[in-house]
mmCIF file of C-alpha atoms in Angstrom:
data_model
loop_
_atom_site.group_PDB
_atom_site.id
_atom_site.type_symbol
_atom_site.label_atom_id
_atom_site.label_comp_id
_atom_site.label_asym_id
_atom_site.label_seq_id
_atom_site.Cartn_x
_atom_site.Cartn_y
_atom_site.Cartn_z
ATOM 1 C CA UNK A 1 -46.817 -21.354 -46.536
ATOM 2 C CA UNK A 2 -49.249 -23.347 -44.664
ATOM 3 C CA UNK A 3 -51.416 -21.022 -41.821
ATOM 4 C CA UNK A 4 -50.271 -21.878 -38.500
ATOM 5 C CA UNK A 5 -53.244 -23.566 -36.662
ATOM 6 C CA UNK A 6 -54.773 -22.652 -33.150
ATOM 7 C CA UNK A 7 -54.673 -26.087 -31.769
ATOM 8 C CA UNK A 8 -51.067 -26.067 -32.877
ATOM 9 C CA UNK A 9 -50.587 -23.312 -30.732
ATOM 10 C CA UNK A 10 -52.444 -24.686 -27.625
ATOM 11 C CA UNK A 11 -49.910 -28.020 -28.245
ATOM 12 C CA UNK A 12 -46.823 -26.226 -28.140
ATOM 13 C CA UNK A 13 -48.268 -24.002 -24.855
ATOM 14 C CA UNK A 14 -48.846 -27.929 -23.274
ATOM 15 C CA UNK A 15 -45.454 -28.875 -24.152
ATOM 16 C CA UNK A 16 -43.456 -26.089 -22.733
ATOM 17 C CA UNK A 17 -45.724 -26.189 -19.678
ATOM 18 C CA UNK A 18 -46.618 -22.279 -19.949
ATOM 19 C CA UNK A 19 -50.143 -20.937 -20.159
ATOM 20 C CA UNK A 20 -51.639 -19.181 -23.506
ATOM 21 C CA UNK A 21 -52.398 -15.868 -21.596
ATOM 22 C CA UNK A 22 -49.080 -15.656 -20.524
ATOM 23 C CA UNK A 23 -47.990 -16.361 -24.238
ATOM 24 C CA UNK A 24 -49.955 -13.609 -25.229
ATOM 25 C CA UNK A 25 -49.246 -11.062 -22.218
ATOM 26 C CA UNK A 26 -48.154 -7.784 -23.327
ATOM 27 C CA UNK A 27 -46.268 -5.775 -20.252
ATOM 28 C CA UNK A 28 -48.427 -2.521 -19.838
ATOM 29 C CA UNK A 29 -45.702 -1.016 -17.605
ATOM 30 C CA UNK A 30 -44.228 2.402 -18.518
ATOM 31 C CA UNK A 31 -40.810 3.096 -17.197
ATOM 32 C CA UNK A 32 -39.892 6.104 -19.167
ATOM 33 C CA UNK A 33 -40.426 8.897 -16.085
ATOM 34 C CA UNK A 34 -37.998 6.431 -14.098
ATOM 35 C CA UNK A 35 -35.924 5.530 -17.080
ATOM 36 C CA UNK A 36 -35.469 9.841 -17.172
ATOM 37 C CA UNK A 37 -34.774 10.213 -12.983
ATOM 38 C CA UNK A 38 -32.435 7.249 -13.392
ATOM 39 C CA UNK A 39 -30.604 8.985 -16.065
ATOM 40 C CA UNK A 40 -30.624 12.122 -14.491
ATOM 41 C CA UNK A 41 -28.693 10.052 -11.517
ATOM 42 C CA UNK A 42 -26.022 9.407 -13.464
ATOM 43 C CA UNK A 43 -25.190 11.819 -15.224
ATOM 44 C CA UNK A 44 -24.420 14.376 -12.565
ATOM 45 C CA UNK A 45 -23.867 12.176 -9.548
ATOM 46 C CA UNK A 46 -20.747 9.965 -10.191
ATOM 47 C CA UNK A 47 -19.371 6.662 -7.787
ATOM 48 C CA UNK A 48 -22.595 6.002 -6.669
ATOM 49 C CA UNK A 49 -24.689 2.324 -7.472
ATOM 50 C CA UNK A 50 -28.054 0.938 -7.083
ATOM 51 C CA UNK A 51 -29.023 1.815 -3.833
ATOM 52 C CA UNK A 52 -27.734 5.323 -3.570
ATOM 53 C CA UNK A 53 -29.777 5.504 -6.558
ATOM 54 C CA UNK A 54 -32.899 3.940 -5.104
ATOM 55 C CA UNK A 55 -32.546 5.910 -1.516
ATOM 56 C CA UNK A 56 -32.344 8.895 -3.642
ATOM 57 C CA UNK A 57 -35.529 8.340 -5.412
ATOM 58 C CA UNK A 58 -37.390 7.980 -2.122
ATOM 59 C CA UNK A 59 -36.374 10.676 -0.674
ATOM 60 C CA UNK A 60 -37.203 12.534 -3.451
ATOM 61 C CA UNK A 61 -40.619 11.333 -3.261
ATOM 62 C CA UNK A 62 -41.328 9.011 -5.766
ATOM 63 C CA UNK A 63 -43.208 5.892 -4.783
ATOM 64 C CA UNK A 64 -41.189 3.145 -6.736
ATOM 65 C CA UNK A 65 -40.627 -0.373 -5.936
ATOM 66 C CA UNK A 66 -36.436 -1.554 -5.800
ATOM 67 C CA UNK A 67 -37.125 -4.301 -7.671
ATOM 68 C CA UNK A 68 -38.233 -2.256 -10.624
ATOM 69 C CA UNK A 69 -35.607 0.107 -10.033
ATOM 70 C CA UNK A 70 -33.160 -2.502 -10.353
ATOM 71 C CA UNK A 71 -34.379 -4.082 -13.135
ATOM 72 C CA UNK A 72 -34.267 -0.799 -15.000
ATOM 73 C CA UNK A 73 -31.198 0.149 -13.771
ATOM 74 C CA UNK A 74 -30.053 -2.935 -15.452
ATOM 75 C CA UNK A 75 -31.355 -2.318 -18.690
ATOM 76 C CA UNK A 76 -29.912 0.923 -18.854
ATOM 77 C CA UNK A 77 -26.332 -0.771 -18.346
ATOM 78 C CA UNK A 78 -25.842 1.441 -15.044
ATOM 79 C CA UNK A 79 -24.654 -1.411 -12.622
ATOM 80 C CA UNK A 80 -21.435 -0.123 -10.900
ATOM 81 C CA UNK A 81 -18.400 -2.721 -11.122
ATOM 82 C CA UNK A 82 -17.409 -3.675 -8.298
ATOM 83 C CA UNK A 83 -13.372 -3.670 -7.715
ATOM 84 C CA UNK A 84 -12.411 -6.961 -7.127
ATOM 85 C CA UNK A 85 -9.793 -7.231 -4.052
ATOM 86 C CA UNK A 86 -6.669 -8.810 -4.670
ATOM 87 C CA UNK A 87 -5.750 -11.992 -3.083
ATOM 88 C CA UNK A 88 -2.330 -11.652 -1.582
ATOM 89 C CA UNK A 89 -0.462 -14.775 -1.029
ATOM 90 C CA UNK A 90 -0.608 -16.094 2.867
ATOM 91 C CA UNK A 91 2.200 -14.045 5.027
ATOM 92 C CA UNK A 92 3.659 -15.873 7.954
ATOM 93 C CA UNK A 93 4.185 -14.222 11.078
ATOM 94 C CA UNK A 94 7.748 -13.865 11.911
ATOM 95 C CA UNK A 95 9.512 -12.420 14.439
ATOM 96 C CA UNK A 96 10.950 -9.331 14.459
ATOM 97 C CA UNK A 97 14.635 -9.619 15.655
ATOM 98 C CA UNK A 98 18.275 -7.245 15.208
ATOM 99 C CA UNK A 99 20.313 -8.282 12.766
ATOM 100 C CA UNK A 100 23.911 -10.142 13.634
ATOM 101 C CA UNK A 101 25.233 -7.498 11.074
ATOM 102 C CA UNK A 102 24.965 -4.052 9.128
ATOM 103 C CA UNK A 103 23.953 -5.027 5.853
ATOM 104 C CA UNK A 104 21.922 -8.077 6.569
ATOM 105 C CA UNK A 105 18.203 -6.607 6.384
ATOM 106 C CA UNK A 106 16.591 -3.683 5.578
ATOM 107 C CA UNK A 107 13.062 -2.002 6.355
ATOM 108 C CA UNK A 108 11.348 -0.065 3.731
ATOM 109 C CA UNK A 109 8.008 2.182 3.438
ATOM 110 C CA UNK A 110 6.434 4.802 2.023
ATOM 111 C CA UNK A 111 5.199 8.260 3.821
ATOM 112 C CA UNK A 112 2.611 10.862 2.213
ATOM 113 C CA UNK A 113 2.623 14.942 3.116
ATOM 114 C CA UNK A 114 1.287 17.998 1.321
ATOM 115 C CA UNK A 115 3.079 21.234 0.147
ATOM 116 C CA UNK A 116 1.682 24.679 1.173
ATOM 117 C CA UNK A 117 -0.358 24.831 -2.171
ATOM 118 C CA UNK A 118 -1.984 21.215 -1.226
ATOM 119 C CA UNK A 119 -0.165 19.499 -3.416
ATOM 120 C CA UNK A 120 0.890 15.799 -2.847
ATOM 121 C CA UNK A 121 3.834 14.487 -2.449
ATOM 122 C CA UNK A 122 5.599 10.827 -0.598
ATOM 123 C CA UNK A 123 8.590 10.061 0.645
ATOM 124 C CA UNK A 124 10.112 6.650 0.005
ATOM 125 C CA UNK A 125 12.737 5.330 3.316
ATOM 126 C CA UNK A 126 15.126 2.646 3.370
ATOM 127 C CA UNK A 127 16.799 2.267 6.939
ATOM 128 C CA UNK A 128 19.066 -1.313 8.036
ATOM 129 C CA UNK A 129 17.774 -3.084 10.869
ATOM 130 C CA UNK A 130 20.748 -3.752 12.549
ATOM 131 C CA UNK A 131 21.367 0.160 14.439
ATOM 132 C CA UNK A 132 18.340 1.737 12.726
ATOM 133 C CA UNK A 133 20.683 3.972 10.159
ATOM 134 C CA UNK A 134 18.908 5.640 7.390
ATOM 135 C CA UNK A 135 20.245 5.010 3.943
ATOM 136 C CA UNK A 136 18.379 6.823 1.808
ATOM 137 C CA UNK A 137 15.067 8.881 1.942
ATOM 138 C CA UNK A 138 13.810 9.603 -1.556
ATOM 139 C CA UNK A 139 11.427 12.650 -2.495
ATOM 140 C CA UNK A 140 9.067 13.249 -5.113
ATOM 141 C CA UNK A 141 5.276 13.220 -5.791
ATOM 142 C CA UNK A 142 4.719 9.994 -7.438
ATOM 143 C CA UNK A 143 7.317 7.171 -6.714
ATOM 144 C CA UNK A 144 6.764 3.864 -8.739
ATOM 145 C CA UNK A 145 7.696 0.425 -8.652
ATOM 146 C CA UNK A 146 10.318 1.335 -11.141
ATOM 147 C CA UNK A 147 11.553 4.490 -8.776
ATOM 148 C CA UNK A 148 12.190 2.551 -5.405
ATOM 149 C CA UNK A 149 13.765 -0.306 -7.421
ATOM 150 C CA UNK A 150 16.706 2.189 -8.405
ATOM 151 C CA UNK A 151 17.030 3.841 -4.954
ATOM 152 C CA UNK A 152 17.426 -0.221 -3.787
ATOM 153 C CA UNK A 153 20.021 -0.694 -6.883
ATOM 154 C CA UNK A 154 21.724 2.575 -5.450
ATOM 155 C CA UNK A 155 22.119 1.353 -2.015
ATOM 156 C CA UNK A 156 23.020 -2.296 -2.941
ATOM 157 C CA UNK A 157 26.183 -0.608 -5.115
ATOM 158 C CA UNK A 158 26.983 1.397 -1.721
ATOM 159 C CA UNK A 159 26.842 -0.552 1.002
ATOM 160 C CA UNK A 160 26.653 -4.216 -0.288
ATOM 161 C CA UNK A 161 23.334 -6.688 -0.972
ATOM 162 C CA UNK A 162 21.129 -7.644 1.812
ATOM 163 C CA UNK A 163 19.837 -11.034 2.822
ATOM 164 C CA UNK A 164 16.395 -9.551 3.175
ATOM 165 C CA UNK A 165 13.799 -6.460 2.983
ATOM 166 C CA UNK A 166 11.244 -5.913 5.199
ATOM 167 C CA UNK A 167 8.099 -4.021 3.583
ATOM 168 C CA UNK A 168 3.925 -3.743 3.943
ATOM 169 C CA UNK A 169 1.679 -5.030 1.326
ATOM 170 C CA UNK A 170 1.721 -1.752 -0.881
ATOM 171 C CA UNK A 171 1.254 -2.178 -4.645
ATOM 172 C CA UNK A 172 4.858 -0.557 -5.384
ATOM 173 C CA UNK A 173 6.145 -3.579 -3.392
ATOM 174 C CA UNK A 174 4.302 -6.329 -4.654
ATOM 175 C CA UNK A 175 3.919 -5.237 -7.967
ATOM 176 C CA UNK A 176 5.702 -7.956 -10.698
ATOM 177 C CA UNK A 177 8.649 -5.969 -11.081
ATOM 178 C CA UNK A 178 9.353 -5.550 -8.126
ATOM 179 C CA UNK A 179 9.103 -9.389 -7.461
ATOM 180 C CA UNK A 180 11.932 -10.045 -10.607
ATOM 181 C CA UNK A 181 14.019 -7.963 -9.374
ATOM 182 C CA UNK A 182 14.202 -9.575 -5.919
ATOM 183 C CA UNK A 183 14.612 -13.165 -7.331
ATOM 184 C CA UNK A 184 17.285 -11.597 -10.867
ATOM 185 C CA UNK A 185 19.479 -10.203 -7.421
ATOM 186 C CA UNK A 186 18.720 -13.503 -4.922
ATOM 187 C CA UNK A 187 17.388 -11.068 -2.143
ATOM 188 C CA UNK A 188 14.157 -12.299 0.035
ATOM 189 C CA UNK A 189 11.322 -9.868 0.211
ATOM 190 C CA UNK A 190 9.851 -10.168 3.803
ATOM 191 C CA UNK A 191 6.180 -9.257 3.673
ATOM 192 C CA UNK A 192 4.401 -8.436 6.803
ATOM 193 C CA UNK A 193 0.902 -9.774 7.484
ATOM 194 C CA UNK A 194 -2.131 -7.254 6.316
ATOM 195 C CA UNK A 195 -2.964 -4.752 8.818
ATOM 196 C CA UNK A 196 0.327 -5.420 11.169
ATOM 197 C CA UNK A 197 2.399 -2.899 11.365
ATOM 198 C CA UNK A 198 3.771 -3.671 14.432
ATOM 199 C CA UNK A 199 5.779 -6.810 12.649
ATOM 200 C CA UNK A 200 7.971 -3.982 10.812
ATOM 201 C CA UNK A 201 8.211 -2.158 14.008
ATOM 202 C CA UNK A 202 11.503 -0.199 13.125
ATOM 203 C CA UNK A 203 10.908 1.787 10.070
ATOM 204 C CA UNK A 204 7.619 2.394 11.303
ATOM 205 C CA UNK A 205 9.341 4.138 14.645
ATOM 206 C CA UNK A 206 11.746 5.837 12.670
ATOM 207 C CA UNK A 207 8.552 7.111 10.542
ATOM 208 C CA UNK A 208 7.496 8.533 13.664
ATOM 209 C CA UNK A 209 10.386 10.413 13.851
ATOM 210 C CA UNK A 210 10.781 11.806 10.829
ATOM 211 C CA UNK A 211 7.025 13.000 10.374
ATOM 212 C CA UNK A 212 7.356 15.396 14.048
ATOM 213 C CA UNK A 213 10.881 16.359 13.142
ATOM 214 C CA UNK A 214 10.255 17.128 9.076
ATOM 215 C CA UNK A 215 7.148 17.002 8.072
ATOM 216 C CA UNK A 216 5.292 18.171 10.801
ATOM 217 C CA UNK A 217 7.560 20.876 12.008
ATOM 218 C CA UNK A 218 7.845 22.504 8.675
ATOM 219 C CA UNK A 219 5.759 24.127 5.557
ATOM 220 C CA UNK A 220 7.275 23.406 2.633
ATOM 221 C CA UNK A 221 6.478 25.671 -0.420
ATOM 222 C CA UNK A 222 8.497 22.954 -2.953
ATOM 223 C CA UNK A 223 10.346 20.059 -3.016
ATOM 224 C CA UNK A 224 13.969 21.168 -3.067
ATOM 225 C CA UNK A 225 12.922 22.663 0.663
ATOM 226 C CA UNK A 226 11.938 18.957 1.289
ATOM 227 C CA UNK A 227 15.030 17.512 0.270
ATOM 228 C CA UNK A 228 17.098 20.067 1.776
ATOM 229 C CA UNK A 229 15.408 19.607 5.466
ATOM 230 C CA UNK A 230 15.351 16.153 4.782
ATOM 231 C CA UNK A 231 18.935 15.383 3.662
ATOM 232 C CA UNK A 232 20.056 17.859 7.262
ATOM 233 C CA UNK A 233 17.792 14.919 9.424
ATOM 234 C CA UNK A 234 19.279 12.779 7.746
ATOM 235 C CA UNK A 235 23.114 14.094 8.779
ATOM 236 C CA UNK A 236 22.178 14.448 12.513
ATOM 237 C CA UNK A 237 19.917 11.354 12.602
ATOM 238 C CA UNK A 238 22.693 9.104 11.899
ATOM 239 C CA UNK A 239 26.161 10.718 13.931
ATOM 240 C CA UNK A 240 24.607 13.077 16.617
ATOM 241 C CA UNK A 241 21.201 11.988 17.593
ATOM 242 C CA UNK A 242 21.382 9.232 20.395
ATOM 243 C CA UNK A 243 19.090 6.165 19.832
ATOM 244 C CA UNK A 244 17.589 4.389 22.301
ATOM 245 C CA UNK A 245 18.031 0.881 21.161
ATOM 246 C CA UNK A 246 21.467 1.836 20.803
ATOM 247 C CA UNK A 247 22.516 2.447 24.354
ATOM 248 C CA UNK A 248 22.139 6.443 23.776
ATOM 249 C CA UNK A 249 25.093 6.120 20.647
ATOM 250 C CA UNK A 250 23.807 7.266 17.161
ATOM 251 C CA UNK A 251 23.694 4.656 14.326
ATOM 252 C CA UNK A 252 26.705 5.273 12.774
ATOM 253 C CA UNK A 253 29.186 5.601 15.959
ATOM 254 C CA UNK A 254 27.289 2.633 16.539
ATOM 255 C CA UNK A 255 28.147 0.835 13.869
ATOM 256 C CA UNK A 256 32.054 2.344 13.771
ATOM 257 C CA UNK A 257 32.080 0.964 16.852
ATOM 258 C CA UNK A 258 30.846 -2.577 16.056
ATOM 259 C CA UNK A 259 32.908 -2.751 13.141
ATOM 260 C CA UNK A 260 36.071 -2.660 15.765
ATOM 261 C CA UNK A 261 34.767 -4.655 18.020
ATOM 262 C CA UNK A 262 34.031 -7.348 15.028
ATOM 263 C CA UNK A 263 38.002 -7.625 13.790
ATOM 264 C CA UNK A 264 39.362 -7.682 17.446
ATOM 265 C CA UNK A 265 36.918 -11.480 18.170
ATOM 266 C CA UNK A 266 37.976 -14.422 15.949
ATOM 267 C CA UNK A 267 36.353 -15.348 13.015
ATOM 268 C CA UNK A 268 33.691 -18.100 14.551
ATOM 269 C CA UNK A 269 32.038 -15.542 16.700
ATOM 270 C CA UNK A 270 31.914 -12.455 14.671
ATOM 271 C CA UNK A 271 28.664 -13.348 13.912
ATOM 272 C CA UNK A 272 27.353 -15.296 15.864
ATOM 273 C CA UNK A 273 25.879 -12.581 17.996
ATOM 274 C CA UNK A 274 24.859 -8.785 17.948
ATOM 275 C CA UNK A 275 24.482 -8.838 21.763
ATOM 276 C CA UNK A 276 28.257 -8.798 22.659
ATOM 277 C CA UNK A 277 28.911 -5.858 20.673
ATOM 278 C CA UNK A 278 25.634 -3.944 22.076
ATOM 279 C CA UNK A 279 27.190 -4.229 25.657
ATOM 280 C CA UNK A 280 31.005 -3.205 24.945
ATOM 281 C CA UNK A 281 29.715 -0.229 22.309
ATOM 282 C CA UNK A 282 27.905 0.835 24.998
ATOM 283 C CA UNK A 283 30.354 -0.119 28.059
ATOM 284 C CA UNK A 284 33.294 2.074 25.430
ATOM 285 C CA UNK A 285 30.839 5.088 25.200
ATOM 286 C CA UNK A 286 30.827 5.352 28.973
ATOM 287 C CA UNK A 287 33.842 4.928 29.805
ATOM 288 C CA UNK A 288 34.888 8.042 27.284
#
């Protein structure tokens, strides 16, 4: 094999455009005290990147520059991935109006408490728009995608398939389950926009309620003490406790009521309102 030549050498260094002493440069640097703090980082301290890392070093008293922590930090494969935020599709703003009927749309949302012994647990509500009546509150300390889904499948056999369901942006309710079953039982899931509550404005007053009346007002040592309190709310939320929106009647003498009213006016205007029956419900009530 032929000896490589010096003016070979010098050639290539012209073509490439780079210099011979930077050919020839051998880094003098020693990183392995800050290879050892950066190690020592990460191995007890967890969820923190780069410049927790850095900050710490400074404070600690070492004189280093970030740009050769970072690059170190690099080669030691301790770069922190970054969770990438999921792009939800655009929600349109919609108003938020009562339904012409029981049965039409529903509000949905999740609540989180503790037990005594810290312990976590969430509470998953379903409640119809139309006189605020709670269908179902489910218990437990995880609820899944697959969990609400058979409270909805519960409620649909009971009282009858909604247009609609209003919900947040949670990851039970836009998880791809969730979206089959919507579109396998022809049922529109109303999404609010991020960060506005106020556009699913009646489950989150009835939330309200139920947090200062159950989970506030009590200390629950299990779940069956949950359920039990919660399933009594329940009972006097819906046929004793007078609503508001309801002209002072509770949801289901509400909707008793309504259901009268709707088989004594003919078929064209059942319907076609919810006002007429707010006023008469209300008119009957006081005239008892």
């Amino acid at each position: 094999m032929r000896k490589e030549r010096p003016k070979d050498i010098g050639k290539a260094c012209r073509l490439l455009n780079i210099s011979r002493s930077s050919l020839h440069y051998q880094s003098v640097k020693n990183d392995e005290a800050l290879i050892e703090l950066l190690q020592h980082l990460s191995n007890n301290i967890e969820g923190e990147g780069f410049w927790k890392f850095y900050n710490r070093l400074r404070l600690q008293g070492h004189k280093v520059n970030h740009k050769r922590v970072y690059r170190v930090y690099k080669q030691l494969g301790l770069r922190k991935k970054r969770k990438a935020k999921k792009r939800l599709p655009t929600r349109i703003q919609e108003k938020l109006e009562v339904p012409a009927a029981f049965t039409q749309t529903w509000s949905i949302d999740f609540m989180s408490d503790a037990l005594s012994n810290g312990r976590k647990f969430r509470s998953f509500n379903v409640i119809d728009d139309f006189n605020r009546e709670v269908l179902f509150i489910e218990t437990d300390y995880s609820l899944k995608s697959s969990r609400m889904l058979w409270v909805l499948r519960h409620l649909k056999a009971r009282y009858g398939k909604p247009q609609r369901i209003r919900m947040d942006n949670g990851p039970e309710f836009i998880a791809h389950l969730a979206q089959q079953w919507s579109k396998a039982n022809e049922i529109d899931f109303k999404y609010i926009q991020p960060g506005k509550p106020a556009q699913n404005a009646y489950i989150e007053r009835f939330n309200r309620t139920y947090r200062e009346k159950v989970l506030d007002s009590y200390l629950f040592d299990n779940l069956n003490e949950v359920r039990e309190v919660t399933d009594e709310f329940i009972k006097d939320y819906n046929n004793h406790r007078p609503h508001d929106g309801l002209g002072g009647l509770p949801p289901v003498l509400y909707r008793q009521k309504w259901e009268r009213l709707s088989q004594a006016v003919p078929d064209g205007l059942r319907y076609a309102s919810a006002t007429p029956s707010l006023h008469y419900a209300h008119q009957e009530h006081n005239d008892q």
